[in-house]
Amino acid sequence: MAVDIPADVQERCKDLGQGVGYALKVLCIQLEDNPLLGTPLEDPSLYTARIDGETFEDCPELNVRYAYGPPLLTEGQVQIRSVEGTRSLVGESDEDGGEGGDGGDGHEQAPDPRLEELGARQVARAWQGIESWLREHAPASYASLRAGASEDEIAALEAALGVQVPAGLKALWRLRAGVHRVAGAGFLLENQALMTPDAVIAFHQQQMLSQQQGGEDEFTIWKPSWIPVCSFGVGDHTYGLYLDTETGQLCHWSRYAERWPEFESLTTYLEEMEDALAAPSLVTGARPGLVNGALMWGPPNWPDPGAPWVPFTR
C-alpha cells in the first residue's frame, strides 16, 4: 500500500527544511504498515500524526494530517493532506548556552521564520477559501466582514497586548479585522464571530485584570500569551476561542474559567471549516446550513419557524 503525497504538500515540505522530506518518507513507511497510528479527527477518514523534530536533522516538529480509506478515499488508500510546523524554534540549544540556544537565561528563542511564513500562507489560503464560499452561498455573512487591519493597527494591537502576535493570526487580521455587528456575523464553527482588534484588546485587558485581582499563583484565569480570536457573538464574550502563543493551540474559554485546547492550531481550525464547507455530506458534527442568506452551523437547538435553517448540500 503506497501513501500518496500530493505535489502541493511536497512543495510545503521544501519550505520547512531540508530534512522534512526524509522525515515524511519515514512516516509514510510507518503508515504503510499501520495506517491507524495517528490520532482520529472529528471528520471521518482524517487523522493527525506528529513528527518529532529532534529525531531528524534539519527538521522542525511537525503535525501531519492524512486521510485513510472511505469515505474520503477508496479502501486501503492513504493520502497526506497537510504538513504543518508547530512551535519549533530557530537553532538548537547547546551545552554551553552559546549562540543558537537560550543562553541559559530562560528566554525562549524566536520562532523559526520559515514556519511563520508557511503558517501565514496556510491561514491566508484557508481563509480565502472560506470567504469565497461565503461570497457565493452566504451573502449576508459575507456582508458582515470588516476590512483588513493595517500594519500600524496590528503593531498597536501587539503593543497593547504586550505579546508578539504569531504570523498566522496577523495574516488573518490583514485580510479581515473582525466582523460588523449584523445578522449573519457568527458564521465560524460553533456559530462564533471573528473579534475585532478593539474587542481583542479590551477582552484581553479585562481578563488580565481579573487574573491580577484573583492572585497570580492561585488560579489561572488568563495569561498574557493568550490572544482571543473569536467569541460567542460580536458583542457577547461569554465563551470563545483564544490562541495560546506558547503552544500554537486554539483553546476554548468560558466565563466560568473553563479552558481547554480544541484545535492544534489556527490553521487546523480554518482548514477543518473549509473542508466542511467543501464536503458537507462528510461532516459528522454540526453541519453548514443557511438562514436568510447567512451561514449557520446546525441544525439549531431552537429552530425559528420564521427563519428556517436549510442544510447546505452539494
PDB file of C-alpha atoms in Angstrom:
ATOM      1  CA  MET A   1       0.000   0.000   0.000  1.00  0.00           C
ATOM      2  CA  ALA A   2       1.609   3.248  -1.180  1.00  0.00           C
ATOM      3  CA  VAL A   3       0.997   6.551   0.596  1.00  0.00           C
ATOM      4  CA  ASP A   4       0.175   9.432  -1.743  1.00  0.00           C
ATOM      5  CA  ILE A   5       1.932  12.778  -1.176  1.00  0.00           C
ATOM      6  CA  PRO A   6       0.340  15.475  -3.403  1.00  0.00           C
ATOM      7  CA  ALA A   7       2.599  17.926  -5.212  1.00  0.00           C
ATOM      8  CA  ASP A   8       1.477  20.921  -3.115  1.00  0.00           C
ATOM      9  CA  VAL A   9       2.381  19.076   0.092  1.00  0.00           C
ATOM     10  CA  GLN A  10       5.810  18.222  -1.323  1.00  0.00           C
ATOM     11  CA  GLU A  11       6.369  21.920  -2.067  1.00  0.00           C
ATOM     12  CA  ARG A  12       5.433  22.862   1.505  1.00  0.00           C
ATOM     13  CA  CYS A  13       7.974  20.352   2.804  1.00  0.00           C
ATOM     14  CA  LYS A  14      10.735  22.140   0.872  1.00  0.00           C
ATOM     15  CA  ASP A  15       9.859  25.392   2.668  1.00  0.00           C
ATOM     16  CA  LEU A  16      10.004  23.764   6.098  1.00  0.00           C
ATOM     17  CA  GLY A  17      13.561  22.405   5.976  1.00  0.00           C
ATOM     18  CA  GLN A  18      15.891  20.065   4.137  1.00  0.00           C
ATOM     19  CA  GLY A  19      15.186  17.190   6.492  1.00  0.00           C
ATOM     20  CA  VAL A  20      11.392  17.400   6.280  1.00  0.00           C
ATOM     21  CA  GLY A  21      11.070  15.378   3.087  1.00  0.00           C
ATOM     22  CA  TYR A  22      13.054  12.489   4.567  1.00  0.00           C
ATOM     23  CA  ALA A  23      11.105  12.630   7.839  1.00  0.00           C
ATOM     24  CA  LEU A  24       7.831  12.498   5.941  1.00  0.00           C
ATOM     25  CA  LYS A  25       9.015   9.496   3.924  1.00  0.00           C
ATOM     26  CA  VAL A  26       9.805   7.669   7.170  1.00  0.00           C
ATOM     27  CA  LEU A  27       6.294   8.452   8.432  1.00  0.00           C
ATOM     28  CA  CYS A  28       4.822   7.178   5.162  1.00  0.00           C
ATOM     29  CA  ILE A  29       6.625   3.856   5.594  1.00  0.00           C
ATOM     30  CA  GLN A  30       5.119   3.593   9.079  1.00  0.00           C
ATOM     31  CA  LEU A  31       1.663   4.421   7.691  1.00  0.00           C
ATOM     32  CA  GLU A  32       2.013   1.677   5.092  1.00  0.00           C
ATOM     33  CA  ASP A  33       2.416  -0.810   7.950  1.00  0.00           C
ATOM     34  CA  ASN A  34      -0.151   0.815  10.245  1.00  0.00           C
ATOM     35  CA  PRO A  35      -2.404   3.492   8.721  1.00  0.00           C
ATOM     36  CA  LEU A  36      -4.210   3.876  12.055  1.00  0.00           C
ATOM     37  CA  LEU A  37      -1.152   5.019  14.027  1.00  0.00           C
ATOM     38  CA  GLY A  38      -2.341   8.638  14.006  1.00  0.00           C
ATOM     39  CA  THR A  39      -4.993  10.267  16.171  1.00  0.00           C
ATOM     40  CA  PRO A  40      -8.500  10.315  14.608  1.00  0.00           C
ATOM     41  CA  LEU A  41     -10.052  13.719  13.957  1.00  0.00           C
ATOM     42  CA  GLU A  42     -13.758  14.519  14.122  1.00  0.00           C
ATOM     43  CA  ASP A  43     -14.162  14.254  10.352  1.00  0.00           C
ATOM     44  CA  PRO A  44     -14.311  10.640   9.137  1.00  0.00           C
ATOM     45  CA  SER A  45     -11.197   9.266   7.427  1.00  0.00           C
ATOM     46  CA  LEU A  46      -8.971  12.066   8.779  1.00  0.00           C
ATOM     47  CA  TYR A  47      -6.076  11.545  11.209  1.00  0.00           C
ATOM     48  CA  THR A  48      -3.169  13.554  12.551  1.00  0.00           C
ATOM     49  CA  ALA A  49       0.332  12.320  13.358  1.00  0.00           C
ATOM     50  CA  ARG A  50       3.287  14.158  14.880  1.00  0.00           C
ATOM     51  CA  ILE A  51       6.888  14.090  13.715  1.00  0.00           C
ATOM     52  CA  ASP A  52       9.433  14.740  16.459  1.00  0.00           C
ATOM     53  CA  GLY A  53      11.948  17.229  15.070  1.00  0.00           C
ATOM     54  CA  GLU A  54      14.719  16.016  17.391  1.00  0.00           C
ATOM     55  CA  THR A  55      14.713  12.646  15.627  1.00  0.00           C
ATOM     56  CA  PHE A  56      15.653  14.080  12.223  1.00  0.00           C
ATOM     57  CA  GLU A  57      18.368  16.523  11.217  1.00  0.00           C
ATOM     58  CA  ASP A  58      17.185  19.936   9.944  1.00  0.00           C
ATOM     59  CA  CYS A  59      13.534  19.098  10.625  1.00  0.00           C
ATOM     60  CA  PRO A  60      11.240  21.033  12.986  1.00  0.00           C
ATOM     61  CA  GLU A  61       8.446  19.422  14.966  1.00  0.00           C
ATOM     62  CA  LEU A  62       5.557  18.785  12.580  1.00  0.00           C
ATOM     63  CA  ASN A  63       1.879  17.906  12.589  1.00  0.00           C
ATOM     64  CA  VAL A  64       0.872  15.776   9.613  1.00  0.00           C
ATOM     65  CA  ARG A  65      -2.783  15.450   8.671  1.00  0.00           C
ATOM     66  CA  TYR A  66      -3.676  12.471   6.486  1.00  0.00           C
ATOM     67  CA  ALA A  67      -6.712  10.651   5.120  1.00  0.00           C
ATOM     68  CA  TYR A  68      -7.209   6.883   5.185  1.00  0.00           C
ATOM     69  CA  GLY A  69      -9.939   4.902   3.482  1.00  0.00           C
ATOM     70  CA  PRO A  70     -13.640   5.693   2.961  1.00  0.00           C
ATOM     71  CA  PRO A  71     -15.439   7.997   2.659  1.00  0.00           C
ATOM     72  CA  LEU A  72     -12.670  10.363   1.503  1.00  0.00           C
ATOM     73  CA  LEU A  73     -10.589   7.669  -0.242  1.00  0.00           C
ATOM     74  CA  THR A  74     -11.093   4.164  -1.534  1.00  0.00           C
ATOM     75  CA  GLU A  75     -10.476   1.229   0.761  1.00  0.00           C
ATOM     76  CA  GLY A  76      -6.806   0.867   1.756  1.00  0.00           C
ATOM     77  CA  GLN A  77      -5.644   4.219   0.355  1.00  0.00           C
ATOM     78  CA  VAL A  78      -3.662   6.759   2.418  1.00  0.00           C
ATOM     79  CA  GLN A  79      -3.014  10.358   1.369  1.00  0.00           C
ATOM     80  CA  ILE A  80      -1.070  13.099   3.153  1.00  0.00           C
ATOM     81  CA  ARG A  81      -3.320  16.184   3.337  1.00  0.00           C
ATOM     82  CA  SER A  82      -1.117  18.778   5.072  1.00  0.00           C
ATOM     83  CA  VAL A  83       2.220  19.183   6.844  1.00  0.00           C
ATOM     84  CA  GLU A  84       2.329  21.965   9.415  1.00  0.00           C
ATOM     85  CA  GLY A  85       5.132  23.209  11.626  1.00  0.00           C
ATOM     86  CA  THR A  86       4.388  23.616  15.320  1.00  0.00           C
ATOM     87  CA  ARG A  87       6.207  25.939  17.713  1.00  0.00           C
ATOM     88  CA  SER A  88       9.733  24.799  16.772  1.00  0.00           C
ATOM     89  CA  LEU A  89      12.439  27.387  17.394  1.00  0.00           C
ATOM     90  CA  VAL A  90      15.437  28.644  15.477  1.00  0.00           C
ATOM     91  CA  GLY A  91      18.663  26.842  16.308  1.00  0.00           C
ATOM     92  CA  GLU A  92      19.272  24.171  18.896  1.00  0.00           C
ATOM     93  CA  SER A  93      20.281  24.641  22.496  1.00  0.00           C
ATOM     94  CA  ASP A  94      23.849  23.596  23.221  1.00  0.00           C
ATOM     95  CA  GLU A  95      25.537  22.586  26.423  1.00  0.00           C
ATOM     96  CA  ASP A  96      27.412  25.841  26.993  1.00  0.00           C
ATOM     97  CA  GLY A  97      24.413  28.067  26.234  1.00  0.00           C
ATOM     98  CA  GLY A  98      26.157  29.627  23.236  1.00  0.00           C
ATOM     99  CA  GLU A  99      24.672  31.183  20.161  1.00  0.00           C
ATOM    100  CA  GLY A 100      21.670  29.269  18.847  1.00  0.00           C
ATOM    101  CA  GLY A 101      20.458  28.196  22.322  1.00  0.00           C
ATOM    102  CA  ASP A 102      18.581  30.055  25.018  1.00  0.00           C
ATOM    103  CA  GLY A 103      21.809  31.294  26.592  1.00  0.00           C
ATOM    104  CA  GLY A 104      20.897  29.685  29.893  1.00  0.00           C
ATOM    105  CA  ASP A 105      18.818  32.711  30.866  1.00  0.00           C
ATOM    106  CA  GLY A 106      15.433  31.039  30.406  1.00  0.00           C
ATOM    107  CA  HIS A 107      14.406  33.185  27.428  1.00  0.00           C
ATOM    108  CA  GLU A 108      12.739  31.447  24.507  1.00  0.00           C
ATOM    109  CA  GLN A 109      14.289  31.708  21.099  1.00  0.00           C
ATOM    110  CA  ALA A 110      12.477  33.498  18.301  1.00  0.00           C
ATOM    111  CA  PRO A 111      10.068  31.457  16.162  1.00  0.00           C
ATOM    112  CA  ASP A 112      11.512  29.930  13.020  1.00  0.00           C
ATOM    113  CA  PRO A 113      10.756  32.462  10.243  1.00  0.00           C
ATOM    114  CA  ARG A 114      10.249  29.634   7.740  1.00  0.00           C
ATOM    115  CA  LEU A 115       7.463  28.149   9.858  1.00  0.00           C
ATOM    116  CA  GLU A 116       5.989  31.578  10.484  1.00  0.00           C
ATOM    117  CA  GLU A 117       5.867  32.346   6.763  1.00  0.00           C
ATOM    118  CA  LEU A 118       4.382  28.959   5.940  1.00  0.00           C
ATOM    119  CA  GLY A 119       1.780  29.314   8.692  1.00  0.00           C
ATOM    120  CA  ALA A 120       0.771  32.728   7.383  1.00  0.00           C
ATOM    121  CA  ARG A 121       0.330  31.344   3.859  1.00  0.00           C
ATOM    122  CA  GLN A 122      -1.728  28.402   5.088  1.00  0.00           C
ATOM    123  CA  VAL A 123      -4.031  30.626   7.145  1.00  0.00           C
ATOM    124  CA  ALA A 124      -4.489  33.064   4.259  1.00  0.00           C
ATOM    125  CA  ARG A 125      -5.238  30.274   1.788  1.00  0.00           C
ATOM    126  CA  ALA A 126      -7.813  28.608   4.068  1.00  0.00           C
ATOM    127  CA  TRP A 127      -9.488  31.912   4.918  1.00  0.00           C
ATOM    128  CA  GLN A 128      -9.715  32.933   1.280  1.00  0.00           C
ATOM    129  CA  GLY A 129     -11.402  29.609   0.543  1.00  0.00           C
ATOM    130  CA  ILE A 130     -13.934  30.260   3.316  1.00  0.00           C
ATOM    131  CA  GLU A 131     -14.530  33.800   2.109  1.00  0.00           C
ATOM    132  CA  SER A 132     -15.084  32.626  -1.472  1.00  0.00           C
ATOM    133  CA  TRP A 133     -17.734  30.202  -0.189  1.00  0.00           C
ATOM    134  CA  LEU A 134     -19.451  32.986   1.760  1.00  0.00           C
ATOM    135  CA  ARG A 135     -19.449  35.277  -1.262  1.00  0.00           C
ATOM    136  CA  GLU A 136     -21.154  32.605  -3.377  1.00  0.00           C
ATOM    137  CA  HIS A 137     -23.536  30.965  -0.901  1.00  0.00           C
ATOM    138  CA  ALA A 138     -23.982  33.202   2.171  1.00  0.00           C
ATOM    139  CA  PRO A 139     -24.127  36.870   1.101  1.00  0.00           C
ATOM    140  CA  ALA A 140     -25.422  38.031   4.486  1.00  0.00           C
ATOM    141  CA  SER A 141     -22.384  36.575   6.251  1.00  0.00           C
ATOM    142  CA  TYR A 142     -20.058  37.890   3.575  1.00  0.00           C
ATOM    143  CA  ALA A 143     -21.506  41.394   4.069  1.00  0.00           C
ATOM    144  CA  SER A 144     -20.592  41.237   7.776  1.00  0.00           C
ATOM    145  CA  LEU A 145     -16.843  41.172   7.048  1.00  0.00           C
ATOM    146  CA  ARG A 146     -14.809  44.212   8.014  1.00  0.00           C
ATOM    147  CA  ALA A 147     -11.833  45.455   6.020  1.00  0.00           C
ATOM    148  CA  GLY A 148      -8.384  44.154   6.909  1.00  0.00           C
ATOM    149  CA  ALA A 149      -6.207  45.752   9.583  1.00  0.00           C
ATOM    150  CA  SER A 150      -3.267  47.940   8.588  1.00  0.00           C
ATOM    151  CA  GLU A 151       0.297  47.244   9.712  1.00  0.00           C
ATOM    152  CA  ASP A 152       0.049  50.212  12.102  1.00  0.00           C
ATOM    153  CA  GLU A 153      -3.139  48.801  13.622  1.00  0.00           C
ATOM    154  CA  ILE A 154      -1.527  45.382  14.105  1.00  0.00           C
ATOM    155  CA  ALA A 155       1.566  46.984  15.667  1.00  0.00           C
ATOM    156  CA  ALA A 156      -0.661  48.970  18.045  1.00  0.00           C
ATOM    157  CA  LEU A 157      -2.513  45.780  18.958  1.00  0.00           C
ATOM    158  CA  GLU A 158       0.749  43.982  19.749  1.00  0.00           C
ATOM    159  CA  ALA A 159       1.855  46.898  21.914  1.00  0.00           C
ATOM    160  CA  ALA A 160      -1.455  46.883  23.811  1.00  0.00           C
ATOM    161  CA  LEU A 161      -1.315  43.119  24.397  1.00  0.00           C
ATOM    162  CA  GLY A 162       2.364  43.127  25.261  1.00  0.00           C
ATOM    163  CA  VAL A 163       2.933  39.921  23.282  1.00  0.00           C
ATOM    164  CA  GLN A 164       4.147  39.095  19.787  1.00  0.00           C
ATOM    165  CA  VAL A 165       1.254  38.020  17.572  1.00  0.00           C
ATOM    166  CA  PRO A 166       2.031  34.889  15.507  1.00  0.00           C
ATOM    167  CA  ALA A 167       2.320  35.363  11.756  1.00  0.00           C
ATOM    168  CA  GLY A 168      -0.752  33.242  11.018  1.00  0.00           C
ATOM    169  CA  LEU A 169      -3.041  35.406  13.136  1.00  0.00           C
ATOM    170  CA  LYS A 170      -1.519  38.557  11.655  1.00  0.00           C
ATOM    171  CA  ALA A 171      -2.228  37.169   8.188  1.00  0.00           C
ATOM    172  CA  LEU A 172      -5.871  36.646   9.132  1.00  0.00           C
ATOM    173  CA  TRP A 173      -6.234  40.159  10.543  1.00  0.00           C
ATOM    174  CA  ARG A 174      -4.610  41.672   7.452  1.00  0.00           C
ATOM    175  CA  LEU A 175      -7.390  40.083   5.427  1.00  0.00           C
ATOM    176  CA  ARG A 176     -10.275  40.822   7.805  1.00  0.00           C
ATOM    177  CA  ALA A 177     -10.212  42.743  11.084  1.00  0.00           C
ATOM    178  CA  GLY A 178     -13.273  41.034  12.525  1.00  0.00           C
ATOM    179  CA  VAL A 179     -16.929  41.409  11.589  1.00  0.00           C
ATOM    180  CA  HIS A 180     -19.650  44.051  11.905  1.00  0.00           C
ATOM    181  CA  ARG A 181     -22.450  43.610  14.439  1.00  0.00           C
ATOM    182  CA  VAL A 182     -25.057  42.482  11.925  1.00  0.00           C
ATOM    183  CA  ALA A 183     -27.141  39.370  11.262  1.00  0.00           C
ATOM    184  CA  GLY A 184     -25.016  36.572   9.852  1.00  0.00           C
ATOM    185  CA  ALA A 185     -21.759  37.643  11.527  1.00  0.00           C
ATOM    186  CA  GLY A 186     -21.457  34.474  13.615  1.00  0.00           C
ATOM    187  CA  PHE A 187     -20.536  32.175  10.738  1.00  0.00           C
ATOM    188  CA  LEU A 188     -17.408  30.494  12.136  1.00  0.00           C
ATOM    189  CA  LEU A 189     -17.536  26.973  13.568  1.00  0.00           C
ATOM    190  CA  GLU A 190     -19.944  26.755  16.526  1.00  0.00           C
ATOM    191  CA  ASN A 191     -21.515  29.953  15.129  1.00  0.00           C
ATOM    192  CA  GLN A 192     -18.840  32.167  16.640  1.00  0.00           C
ATOM    193  CA  ALA A 193     -17.793  35.601  15.390  1.00  0.00           C
ATOM    194  CA  LEU A 194     -14.324  36.825  14.475  1.00  0.00           C
ATOM    195  CA  MET A 195     -13.371  39.502  17.015  1.00  0.00           C
ATOM    196  CA  THR A 196     -12.222  42.998  16.039  1.00  0.00           C
ATOM    197  CA  PRO A 197      -8.809  44.263  17.212  1.00  0.00           C
ATOM    198  CA  ASP A 198     -10.503  46.650  19.674  1.00  0.00           C
ATOM    199  CA  ALA A 199     -12.529  43.784  21.132  1.00  0.00           C
ATOM    200  CA  VAL A 200      -9.401  41.617  21.359  1.00  0.00           C
ATOM    201  CA  ILE A 201      -7.561  44.293  23.334  1.00  0.00           C
ATOM    202  CA  ALA A 202     -10.487  45.082  25.641  1.00  0.00           C
ATOM    203  CA  PHE A 203     -11.188  41.432  26.460  1.00  0.00           C
ATOM    204  CA  HIS A 204      -7.511  40.585  26.952  1.00  0.00           C
ATOM    205  CA  GLN A 205      -7.018  43.504  29.341  1.00  0.00           C
ATOM    206  CA  GLN A 206     -10.207  42.652  31.222  1.00  0.00           C
ATOM    207  CA  GLN A 207      -9.069  39.067  31.726  1.00  0.00           C
ATOM    208  CA  MET A 208      -5.576  40.121  32.801  1.00  0.00           C
ATOM    209  CA  LEU A 209      -7.113  42.480  35.368  1.00  0.00           C
ATOM    210  CA  SER A 210      -9.211  39.590  36.698  1.00  0.00           C
ATOM    211  CA  GLN A 211      -6.053  37.484  36.918  1.00  0.00           C
ATOM    212  CA  GLN A 212      -4.253  40.173  38.916  1.00  0.00           C
ATOM    213  CA  GLN A 213      -7.181  40.632  41.270  1.00  0.00           C
ATOM    214  CA  GLY A 214      -7.525  36.884  41.750  1.00  0.00           C
ATOM    215  CA  GLY A 215      -3.875  36.368  42.642  1.00  0.00           C
ATOM    216  CA  GLU A 216      -1.103  35.364  40.278  1.00  0.00           C
ATOM    217  CA  ASP A 217      -0.327  31.992  41.870  1.00  0.00           C
ATOM    218  CA  GLU A 218      -3.734  30.704  42.955  1.00  0.00           C
ATOM    219  CA  PHE A 219      -5.717  30.054  39.789  1.00  0.00           C
ATOM    220  CA  THR A 220      -5.013  30.729  36.122  1.00  0.00           C
ATOM    221  CA  ILE A 221      -7.746  32.934  34.697  1.00  0.00           C
ATOM    222  CA  TRP A 222      -5.717  34.333  31.819  1.00  0.00           C
ATOM    223  CA  LYS A 223      -2.126  34.517  30.613  1.00  0.00           C
ATOM    224  CA  PRO A 224      -0.502  37.385  28.676  1.00  0.00           C
ATOM    225  CA  SER A 225       0.308  34.897  25.891  1.00  0.00           C
ATOM    226  CA  TRP A 226      -3.375  34.059  25.300  1.00  0.00           C
ATOM    227  CA  ILE A 227      -4.872  36.085  22.420  1.00  0.00           C
ATOM    228  CA  PRO A 228      -8.667  35.946  21.947  1.00  0.00           C
ATOM    229  CA  VAL A 229      -9.677  35.252  18.348  1.00  0.00           C
ATOM    230  CA  CYS A 230     -13.425  34.626  18.135  1.00  0.00           C
ATOM    231  CA  SER A 231     -16.347  34.742  20.539  1.00  0.00           C
ATOM    232  CA  PHE A 232     -19.947  33.627  21.055  1.00  0.00           C
ATOM    233  CA  GLY A 233     -21.198  36.842  19.456  1.00  0.00           C
ATOM    234  CA  VAL A 234     -19.848  40.116  18.163  1.00  0.00           C
ATOM    235  CA  GLY A 235     -20.658  41.775  21.479  1.00  0.00           C
ATOM    236  CA  ASP A 236     -21.028  38.648  23.626  1.00  0.00           C
ATOM    237  CA  HIS A 237     -17.824  37.192  25.076  1.00  0.00           C
ATOM    238  CA  THR A 238     -19.466  34.530  27.215  1.00  0.00           C
ATOM    239  CA  TYR A 239     -17.225  31.978  25.565  1.00  0.00           C
ATOM    240  CA  GLY A 240     -14.900  31.754  22.606  1.00  0.00           C
ATOM    241  CA  LEU A 241     -11.526  30.618  21.310  1.00  0.00           C
ATOM    242  CA  TYR A 242      -8.100  32.053  22.098  1.00  0.00           C
ATOM    243  CA  LEU A 243      -4.702  31.390  20.532  1.00  0.00           C
ATOM    244  CA  ASP A 244      -2.090  30.192  23.011  1.00  0.00           C
ATOM    245  CA  THR A 245       1.074  31.702  21.550  1.00  0.00           C
ATOM    246  CA  GLU A 246       3.261  29.378  23.653  1.00  0.00           C
ATOM    247  CA  THR A 247       1.818  26.170  22.170  1.00  0.00           C
ATOM    248  CA  GLY A 248       0.162  27.392  18.965  1.00  0.00           C
ATOM    249  CA  GLN A 249      -3.096  25.693  20.008  1.00  0.00           C
ATOM    250  CA  LEU A 250      -6.536  27.249  19.648  1.00  0.00           C
ATOM    251  CA  CYS A 251      -8.262  26.852  23.005  1.00  0.00           C
ATOM    252  CA  HIS A 252     -11.738  27.257  24.480  1.00  0.00           C
ATOM    253  CA  TRP A 253     -12.607  29.801  27.165  1.00  0.00           C
ATOM    254  CA  SER A 254     -15.842  30.402  29.051  1.00  0.00           C
ATOM    255  CA  ARG A 255     -16.939  32.904  31.685  1.00  0.00           C
ATOM    256  CA  TYR A 256     -16.704  30.064  34.221  1.00  0.00           C
ATOM    257  CA  ALA A 257     -12.904  29.992  33.732  1.00  0.00           C
ATOM    258  CA  GLU A 258     -13.077  26.788  31.697  1.00  0.00           C
ATOM    259  CA  ARG A 259     -10.004  26.416  29.498  1.00  0.00           C
ATOM    260  CA  TRP A 260      -9.024  23.564  27.211  1.00  0.00           C
ATOM    261  CA  PRO A 261      -7.380  23.022  23.801  1.00  0.00           C
ATOM    262  CA  GLU A 262      -9.799  22.471  20.913  1.00  0.00           C
ATOM    263  CA  PHE A 263      -7.647  22.695  17.784  1.00  0.00           C
ATOM    264  CA  GLU A 264      -3.984  22.008  17.142  1.00  0.00           C
ATOM    265  CA  SER A 265      -3.590  25.423  15.520  1.00  0.00           C
ATOM    266  CA  LEU A 266      -5.394  28.309  13.848  1.00  0.00           C
ATOM    267  CA  THR A 267      -4.512  26.711  10.516  1.00  0.00           C
ATOM    268  CA  THR A 268      -6.160  23.419  11.511  1.00  0.00           C
ATOM    269  CA  TYR A 269      -9.284  25.272  12.648  1.00  0.00           C
ATOM    270  CA  LEU A 270      -9.705  27.161   9.381  1.00  0.00           C
ATOM    271  CA  GLU A 271      -8.820  24.160   7.207  1.00  0.00           C
ATOM    272  CA  GLU A 272     -11.400  21.996   9.007  1.00  0.00           C
ATOM    273  CA  MET A 273     -14.034  24.668   8.411  1.00  0.00           C
ATOM    274  CA  GLU A 274     -13.048  24.964   4.755  1.00  0.00           C
ATOM    275  CA  ASP A 275     -13.217  21.160   4.359  1.00  0.00           C
ATOM    276  CA  ALA A 276     -16.671  21.056   5.974  1.00  0.00           C
ATOM    277  CA  LEU A 277     -17.983  23.688   3.564  1.00  0.00           C
ATOM    278  CA  ALA A 278     -16.481  21.872   0.582  1.00  0.00           C
ATOM    279  CA  ALA A 279     -17.839  18.431   1.585  1.00  0.00           C
ATOM    280  CA  PRO A 280     -20.804  18.907   3.980  1.00  0.00           C
ATOM    281  CA  SER A 281     -22.001  15.333   3.474  1.00  0.00           C
ATOM    282  CA  LEU A 282     -18.878  14.074   5.275  1.00  0.00           C
ATOM    283  CA  VAL A 283     -19.386  16.228   8.385  1.00  0.00           C
ATOM    284  CA  THR A 284     -20.291  14.213  11.475  1.00  0.00           C
ATOM    285  CA  GLY A 285     -20.995  17.100  13.875  1.00  0.00           C
ATOM    286  CA  ALA A 286     -22.702  20.416  13.253  1.00  0.00           C
ATOM    287  CA  ARG A 287     -23.310  20.870   9.538  1.00  0.00           C
ATOM    288  CA  PRO A 288     -23.252  24.034   7.443  1.00  0.00           C
ATOM    289  CA  GLY A 289     -26.638  25.478   6.589  1.00  0.00           C
ATOM    290  CA  LEU A 290     -28.264  28.741   5.551  1.00  0.00           C
ATOM    291  CA  VAL A 291     -30.718  31.075   7.268  1.00  0.00           C
ATOM    292  CA  ASN A 292     -31.796  34.098   5.251  1.00  0.00           C
ATOM    293  CA  GLY A 293     -28.541  34.102   3.304  1.00  0.00           C
ATOM    294  CA  ALA A 294     -26.311  33.636   6.359  1.00  0.00           C
ATOM    295  CA  LEU A 295     -24.110  30.649   7.210  1.00  0.00           C
ATOM    296  CA  MET A 296     -25.247  28.847  10.360  1.00  0.00           C
ATOM    297  CA  TRP A 297     -23.922  25.572  11.736  1.00  0.00           C
ATOM    298  CA  GLY A 298     -26.753  23.320  12.793  1.00  0.00           C
ATOM    299  CA  PRO A 299     -29.327  22.074  12.958  1.00  0.00           C
ATOM    300  CA  PRO A 300     -30.204  24.722  15.584  1.00  0.00           C
ATOM    301  CA  ASN A 301     -31.319  23.636  19.031  1.00  0.00           C
ATOM    302  CA  TRP A 302     -34.178  26.118  18.925  1.00  0.00           C
ATOM    303  CA  PRO A 303     -35.430  26.445  15.338  1.00  0.00           C
ATOM    304  CA  ASP A 304     -37.114  29.678  14.307  1.00  0.00           C
ATOM    305  CA  PRO A 305     -40.207  28.928  12.179  1.00  0.00           C
ATOM    306  CA  GLY A 306     -39.935  32.414  10.689  1.00  0.00           C
ATOM    307  CA  ALA A 307     -36.324  31.843   9.619  1.00  0.00           C
ATOM    308  CA  PRO A 308     -35.912  28.148   8.794  1.00  0.00           C
ATOM    309  CA  TRP A 309     -32.457  26.591   8.738  1.00  0.00           C
ATOM    310  CA  VAL A 310     -31.750  24.853   5.421  1.00  0.00           C
ATOM    311  CA  PRO A 311     -28.795  22.429   5.349  1.00  0.00           C
ATOM    312  CA  PHE A 312     -26.297  23.145   2.615  1.00  0.00           C
ATOM    313  CA  THR A 313     -25.808  20.292   0.174  1.00  0.00           C
ATOM    314  CA  ARG A 314     -23.736  19.976  -2.975  1.00  0.00           C
TER     315      ARG A 314
END
